[in-house]
Each structure stands twice: as structure tokens, then as C-alpha cells.
mmCIF file of C-alpha atoms in Angstrom:
data_model
loop_
_atom_site.group_PDB
_atom_site.id
_atom_site.type_symbol
_atom_site.label_atom_id
_atom_site.label_comp_id
_atom_site.label_asym_id
_atom_site.label_seq_id
_atom_site.Cartn_x
_atom_site.Cartn_y
_atom_site.Cartn_z
ATOM 1 C CA MET B 1 0.000 0.000 0.000
ATOM 2 C CA ASN B 2 1.469 3.318 -1.047
ATOM 3 C CA LYS B 3 1.916 6.299 1.260
ATOM 4 C CA SER B 4 -0.923 8.393 -0.161
ATOM 5 C CA ALA B 5 -3.399 5.515 0.266
ATOM 6 C CA LYS B 6 -2.367 5.142 3.906
ATOM 7 C CA ILE B 7 -2.917 8.865 4.478
ATOM 8 C CA ILE B 8 -6.397 8.726 2.912
ATOM 9 C CA ILE B 9 -7.351 5.703 5.020
ATOM 10 C CA ALA B 10 -6.057 7.428 8.148
ATOM 11 C CA LEU B 11 -8.062 10.575 7.360
ATOM 12 C CA LEU B 12 -11.203 8.542 6.686
ATOM 13 C CA ALA B 13 -10.756 6.650 9.944
ATOM 14 C CA PHE B 14 -10.289 9.919 11.830
ATOM 15 C CA SER B 15 -13.413 11.422 10.220
ATOM 16 C CA VAL B 16 -15.553 8.353 10.979
ATOM 17 C CA THR B 17 -14.290 8.307 14.580
ATOM 18 C CA GLY B 18 -15.119 12.000 14.915
ATOM 19 C CA LEU B 19 -18.608 11.547 13.506
ATOM 20 C CA PHE B 20 -19.222 8.543 15.740
ATOM 21 C CA ALA B 21 -18.056 10.446 18.815
ATOM 22 C CA GLN B 22 -20.292 13.356 17.876
ATOM 23 C CA ALA B 23 -23.264 11.021 17.335
ATOM 24 C CA GLN B 24 -22.615 9.375 20.690
ATOM 25 C CA SER B 25 -22.464 12.694 22.554
ATOM 26 C CA PRO B 26 -25.521 14.827 21.777
ATOM 27 C CA ARG B 27 -25.545 18.292 23.282
ATOM 28 C CA ILE B 28 -28.051 18.186 26.157
ATOM 29 C CA LEU B 29 -29.499 20.864 28.442
ATOM 30 C CA VAL B 30 -32.140 20.703 31.171
ATOM 31 C CA VAL B 31 -34.964 22.997 32.278
ATOM 32 C CA ASP B 32 -37.328 23.049 35.265
ATOM 33 C CA MET B 33 -40.784 23.397 33.709
ATOM 34 C CA ILE B 34 -42.652 23.358 37.049
ATOM 35 C CA LYS B 35 -40.524 26.203 38.413
ATOM 36 C CA LEU B 36 -41.139 28.228 35.247
ATOM 37 C CA MET B 37 -44.872 27.503 35.486
ATOM 38 C CA ASP B 38 -45.146 28.356 39.189
ATOM 39 C CA GLU B 39 -43.145 31.585 38.910
ATOM 40 C CA HIS B 40 -44.689 32.767 35.642
ATOM 41 C CA TYR B 41 -46.418 36.138 36.035
ATOM 42 C CA LYS B 42 -49.473 34.841 34.145
ATOM 43 C CA THR B 43 -49.823 32.001 36.657
ATOM 44 C CA GLN B 44 -50.028 34.475 39.521
ATOM 45 C CA GLU B 45 -52.559 36.574 37.604
ATOM 46 C CA GLN B 46 -54.689 33.468 36.997
ATOM 47 C CA LYS B 47 -54.496 32.467 40.669
ATOM 48 C CA ASN B 48 -55.651 35.961 41.650
ATOM 49 C CA LYS B 49 -58.640 35.669 39.289
ATOM 50 C CA LEU B 50 -59.534 32.233 40.607
ATOM 51 C CA GLN B 51 -59.211 33.460 44.186
ATOM 52 C CA ALA B 52 -61.605 36.338 43.437
ATOM 53 C CA ASP B 53 -64.107 33.916 41.882
ATOM 54 C CA ALA B 54 -63.712 31.572 44.851
ATOM 55 C CA GLU B 55 -64.576 34.465 47.188
ATOM 56 C CA LYS B 56 -67.729 35.203 45.160
ATOM 57 C CA ALA B 57 -68.684 31.527 45.284
ATOM 58 C CA LYS B 58 -68.111 31.496 49.042
ATOM 59 C CA ALA B 59 -70.487 34.448 49.441
ATOM 60 C CA GLU B 60 -73.142 32.627 47.395
ATOM 61 C CA ALA B 61 -72.659 29.446 49.455
ATOM 62 C CA GLU B 62 -73.094 31.481 52.647
ATOM 63 C CA ARG B 63 -76.332 32.931 51.248
ATOM 64 C CA LEU B 64 -77.663 29.429 50.508
ATOM 65 C CA LEU B 65 -76.620 28.282 53.978
ATOM 66 C CA LYS B 66 -78.417 31.229 55.550
ATOM 67 C CA GLU B 67 -81.597 30.349 53.656
ATOM 68 C CA ARG B 68 -81.265 26.723 54.793
ATOM 69 C CA ASN B 69 -80.798 27.784 58.412
ATOM 70 C CA ALA B 70 -83.897 30.022 58.208
ATOM 71 C CA LEU B 71 -85.922 27.031 56.983
ATOM 72 C CA VAL B 72 -84.582 24.947 59.882
ATOM 73 C CA GLU B 73 -85.712 27.587 62.377
ATOM 74 C CA GLU B 74 -89.159 27.726 60.779
ATOM 75 C CA TYR B 75 -89.383 23.932 60.977
ATOM 76 C CA LYS B 76 -88.438 23.964 64.669
ATOM 77 C CA GLU B 77 -91.060 26.605 65.366
ATOM 78 C CA LEU B 78 -93.760 24.514 63.710
ATOM 79 C CA MET B 79 -92.716 21.462 65.744
ATOM 80 C CA GLU B 80 -92.794 23.499 68.955
ATOM 81 C CA GLN B 81 -96.328 24.660 68.179
ATOM 82 C CA ASP B 82 -97.312 21.037 67.655
ATOM 83 C CA LYS B 83 -96.186 20.252 71.235
ATOM 84 C CA ASN B 84 -98.201 23.112 72.727
ATOM 85 C CA PRO B 85 -101.285 21.712 74.525
ATOM 86 C CA MET B 86 -103.185 24.916 73.731
ATOM 87 C CA THR B 87 -102.887 24.253 69.981
ATOM 88 C CA THR B 88 -106.056 22.765 68.490
ATOM 89 C CA ASP B 89 -105.967 19.510 66.583
ATOM 90 C CA ALA B 90 -106.863 21.287 63.344
ATOM 91 C CA VAL B 91 -103.943 23.697 63.751
ATOM 92 C CA LYS B 92 -101.621 20.826 64.706
ATOM 93 C CA GLN B 93 -102.600 19.012 61.553
ATOM 94 C CA GLN B 94 -101.888 22.116 59.480
ATOM 95 C CA ASN B 95 -98.554 22.605 61.274
ATOM 96 C CA ARG B 96 -97.517 18.994 60.643
ATOM 97 C CA ALA B 97 -98.288 19.343 56.933
ATOM 98 C CA ALA B 98 -96.357 22.619 56.851
ATOM 99 C CA ALA B 99 -93.469 21.017 58.791
ATOM 100 C CA ASP B 100 -93.322 18.121 56.327
ATOM 101 C CA LYS B 101 -93.159 20.586 53.446
ATOM 102 C CA LYS B 102 -90.533 22.616 55.293
ATOM 103 C CA LEU B 103 -88.448 19.466 55.851
ATOM 104 C CA GLN B 104 -88.520 18.757 52.114
ATOM 105 C CA ASP B 105 -87.423 22.330 51.452
ATOM 106 C CA ILE B 106 -84.533 21.913 53.910
ATOM 107 C CA GLN B 107 -83.396 18.708 52.209
ATOM 108 C CA GLN B 108 -83.613 20.399 48.795
ATOM 109 C CA LYS B 109 -81.611 23.365 50.063
ATOM 110 C CA ASN B 110 -78.978 20.984 51.467
ATOM 111 C CA ASN B 111 -78.749 19.299 48.062
ATOM 112 C CA ASP B 112 -78.503 22.688 46.333
ATOM 113 C CA LEU B 113 -75.728 23.783 48.676
ATOM 114 C CA GLN B 114 -73.763 20.547 48.279
ATOM 115 C CA SER B 115 -74.164 20.608 44.505
ATOM 116 C CA PHE B 116 -73.142 24.276 44.313
ATOM 117 C CA ASN B 117 -69.992 23.687 46.377
ATOM 118 C CA GLN B 118 -69.008 20.624 44.337
ATOM 119 C CA ASN B 119 -69.671 22.294 40.977
ATOM 120 C CA THR B 120 -67.750 25.407 42.021
ATOM 121 C CA GLN B 121 -64.740 23.371 43.141
ATOM 122 C CA ASN B 122 -64.760 21.314 39.928
ATOM 123 C CA LEU B 123 -65.116 24.424 37.763
ATOM 124 C CA LEU B 124 -62.240 26.266 39.437
ATOM 125 C CA GLN B 125 -59.996 23.207 39.220
ATOM 126 C CA GLN B 126 -60.880 22.673 35.549
ATOM 127 C CA ARG B 127 -60.218 26.305 34.716
ATOM 128 C CA PHE B 128 -56.766 26.152 36.304
ATOM 129 C CA GLN B 129 -56.019 22.817 34.616
ATOM 130 C CA ASN B 130 -56.935 24.258 31.208
ATOM 131 C CA PHE B 131 -54.787 27.306 31.933
ATOM 132 C CA LYS B 132 -51.895 25.087 33.053
ATOM 133 C CA THR B 133 -52.044 23.035 29.834
ATOM 134 C CA ILE B 134 -51.918 26.169 27.676
ATOM 135 C CA MET B 135 -49.131 27.712 29.758
ATOM 136 C CA LEU B 136 -46.932 24.603 29.688
ATOM 137 C CA GLU B 137 -47.223 24.538 25.893
ATOM 138 C CA GLU B 138 -46.277 28.207 25.759
ATOM 139 C CA ILE B 139 -43.315 27.737 28.124
ATOM 140 C CA ALA B 140 -42.131 24.616 26.264
ATOM 141 C CA LYS B 141 -42.137 26.544 22.987
ATOM 142 C CA LEU B 142 -40.093 29.362 24.530
ATOM 143 C CA ALA B 143 -37.687 26.913 26.197
ATOM 144 C CA THR B 144 -37.198 25.178 22.843
ATOM 145 C CA GLU B 145 -36.331 28.495 21.199
ATOM 146 C CA VAL B 146 -33.750 29.246 23.915
ATOM 147 C CA ALA B 147 -32.282 25.733 23.583
ATOM 148 C CA LYS B 148 -32.011 26.039 19.796
ATOM 149 C CA ARG B 149 -30.221 29.371 20.144
ATOM 150 C CA LYS B 150 -27.711 27.598 22.379
ATOM 151 C CA GLY B 151 -27.238 24.933 19.687
ATOM 152 C CA VAL B 152 -28.307 21.888 21.704
ATOM 153 C CA ASP B 153 -29.748 18.601 20.419
ATOM 154 C CA VAL B 154 -31.872 17.588 23.424
ATOM 155 C CA LEU B 155 -33.696 19.571 26.126
ATOM 156 C CA LEU B 156 -34.915 17.593 29.148
ATOM 157 C CA ASP B 157 -37.445 18.602 31.811
ATOM 158 C CA LYS B 158 -35.946 17.950 35.242
ATOM 159 C CA SER B 159 -38.971 19.016 37.304
ATOM 160 C CA GLY B 160 -41.389 16.123 37.542
ATOM 161 C CA PRO B 161 -41.304 12.377 38.197
ATOM 162 C CA THR B 162 -41.673 9.814 35.427
ATOM 163 C CA LEU B 163 -44.349 7.100 35.332
ATOM 164 C CA LEU B 164 -42.026 5.101 37.597
ATOM 165 C CA GLY B 165 -42.282 7.835 40.203
ATOM 166 C CA ILE B 166 -38.642 8.880 39.974
ATOM 167 C CA ALA B 167 -37.069 12.059 38.659
ATOM 168 C CA GLY B 168 -36.771 12.263 34.880
ATOM 169 C CA VAL B 169 -33.239 13.654 35.306
ATOM 170 C CA VAL B 170 -31.358 12.031 38.175
ATOM 171 C CA TYR B 171 -28.375 14.380 37.911
ATOM 172 C CA SER B 172 -27.258 17.265 35.733
ATOM 173 C CA ASP B 173 -24.451 19.775 35.950
ATOM 174 C CA PRO B 174 -25.906 23.168 37.013
ATOM 175 C CA ALA B 175 -24.199 24.675 33.965
ATOM 176 C CA MET B 176 -26.586 22.619 31.796
ATOM 177 C CA ASP B 177 -29.667 24.210 33.370
ATOM 178 C CA ILE B 178 -31.261 26.954 31.230
ATOM 179 C CA THR B 179 -34.243 27.594 33.546
ATOM 180 C CA SER B 180 -33.016 31.079 34.445
ATOM 181 C CA ASP B 181 -32.445 31.882 30.765
ATOM 182 C CA VAL B 182 -36.005 30.864 29.891
ATOM 183 C CA GLN B 183 -37.325 32.780 32.889
ATOM 184 C CA ALA B 184 -35.528 35.903 31.691
ATOM 185 C CA GLU B 185 -37.101 35.401 28.266
ATOM 186 C CA ILE B 186 -40.554 35.057 29.848
ATOM 187 C CA ASN B 187 -40.111 38.225 31.903
ATOM 188 C CA LYS B 188 -39.362 40.254 28.786
ATOM 189 C CA SER B 189 -43.121 40.230 28.086
ATOM 190 C CA LYS B 190 -44.162 40.831 31.716
ATOM 191 C CA PRO B 191 -46.355 43.948 32.068
ATOM 192 C CA ALA B 192 -45.334 46.446 34.736
ATOM 193 C CA SER B 193 -48.716 45.951 36.459
ATOM 194 C CA SER B 194 -48.114 42.217 37.042
ATOM 195 C CA ALA B 195 -46.179 42.706 40.278
ATOM 196 C CA SER B 196 -48.991 41.322 42.447
ATOM 197 C CA PRO B 197 -48.833 39.595 45.837
ATOM 198 C CA GLN B 198 -48.798 35.814 45.800
ATOM 199 C CA ILE B 199 -52.040 34.021 46.588
ATOM 200 C CA THR B 200 -52.301 30.284 47.049
ATOM 201 C CA VAL B 201 -55.237 28.458 45.450
#
């Protein structure tokens, strides 16, 4: 084998080895999607809205409870009249019929109150879940843009557990974490009026 052929083979071998090494070592970064979601200014705004709606629902539930309690008092009064020896049999009969009707009204009001509370809780949870789905898509898109600008091949979410219940990323060098970069990108669109106190829902 002549010298030039050996040089070509050596160069080819070096190139293949380089390509293989590059293929074996993709450029990877990580991001904490839950942190970005929790600290996003839109998340806090949504929590404030949900808290306000929860307060309105609480006021309505208290109104229904007050109506129920008034019916209970009216029922007790009718039953007390029934025990009074001065009450005629005709009046007692009327009171018992009225008490039976009042008892049905109380049960209906209890059902209304329970249904209202359950529906309100489900609605608020569903609204936040829908918001969360939209926001995670928005954050993922922004995180992808940041990762592409950094020239990486793979971006992993280190925040949540897998189906096995363990962390998706067991360990990563802090230098690989672009969470703060994505957060800075998010805050570029943050309105000045979004500096609101945190409320837990």
C-alpha cells in the first residue's frame, strides 16, 4: 500500500471516529418546567382571578346556607307549636303538613348547597387545569427556542417524576440548566402591572 493511500485511510478513519463520537455525545441541556410555570407572572394573575371567583362563590354558598338555616328555624317553630297543649288539633294538623313541606325544602336546600360547592370546586380546578395546559405549551415553545439558540440537540425537563415515580433527570451539571435563561425570556413580556402579591389556590 502506497503512502498516499495510507494517508487517505487514516483521514477517513479519523473522520468516521469524529462523527461517531459526535453522534454518541448529543448536546443536552435541562430545564425546570414546574418552576417556570409556578413563577410565571401569568400564573399568579390566573391564581388571583380564581381566588376572586372563589370568594364570590363562598359568598353565594353562605347565602344558601343562611336560607337553609332560616328554613330549619321555621321547621323547629312549627314542631314546637305542635307540642303546645293549647294548639287545636286542626292547627296541629296544618302545622304537621307545613313542617313536612318545610323538611322537604330543607333537604332540597342541602342538596342545592352541596351541589353548588361541588360544581364550584370542579369548575375552578378545571379552569386552572386548562390554563396550566396552555401555559406549559407556551413555556415549552419558549424553552425550545432558547435551547435552539444555544445549539443543543436535546432539552430535558428535570422538574417532575416519570411514570415510575422517579425524577426524569437524576443528575445534571448546574451549567446545563437553562431555567433562568427561559425565565428571563418570559419576563421580557411581563407587564409592569403584574407585580402582584402571591395568593395560594
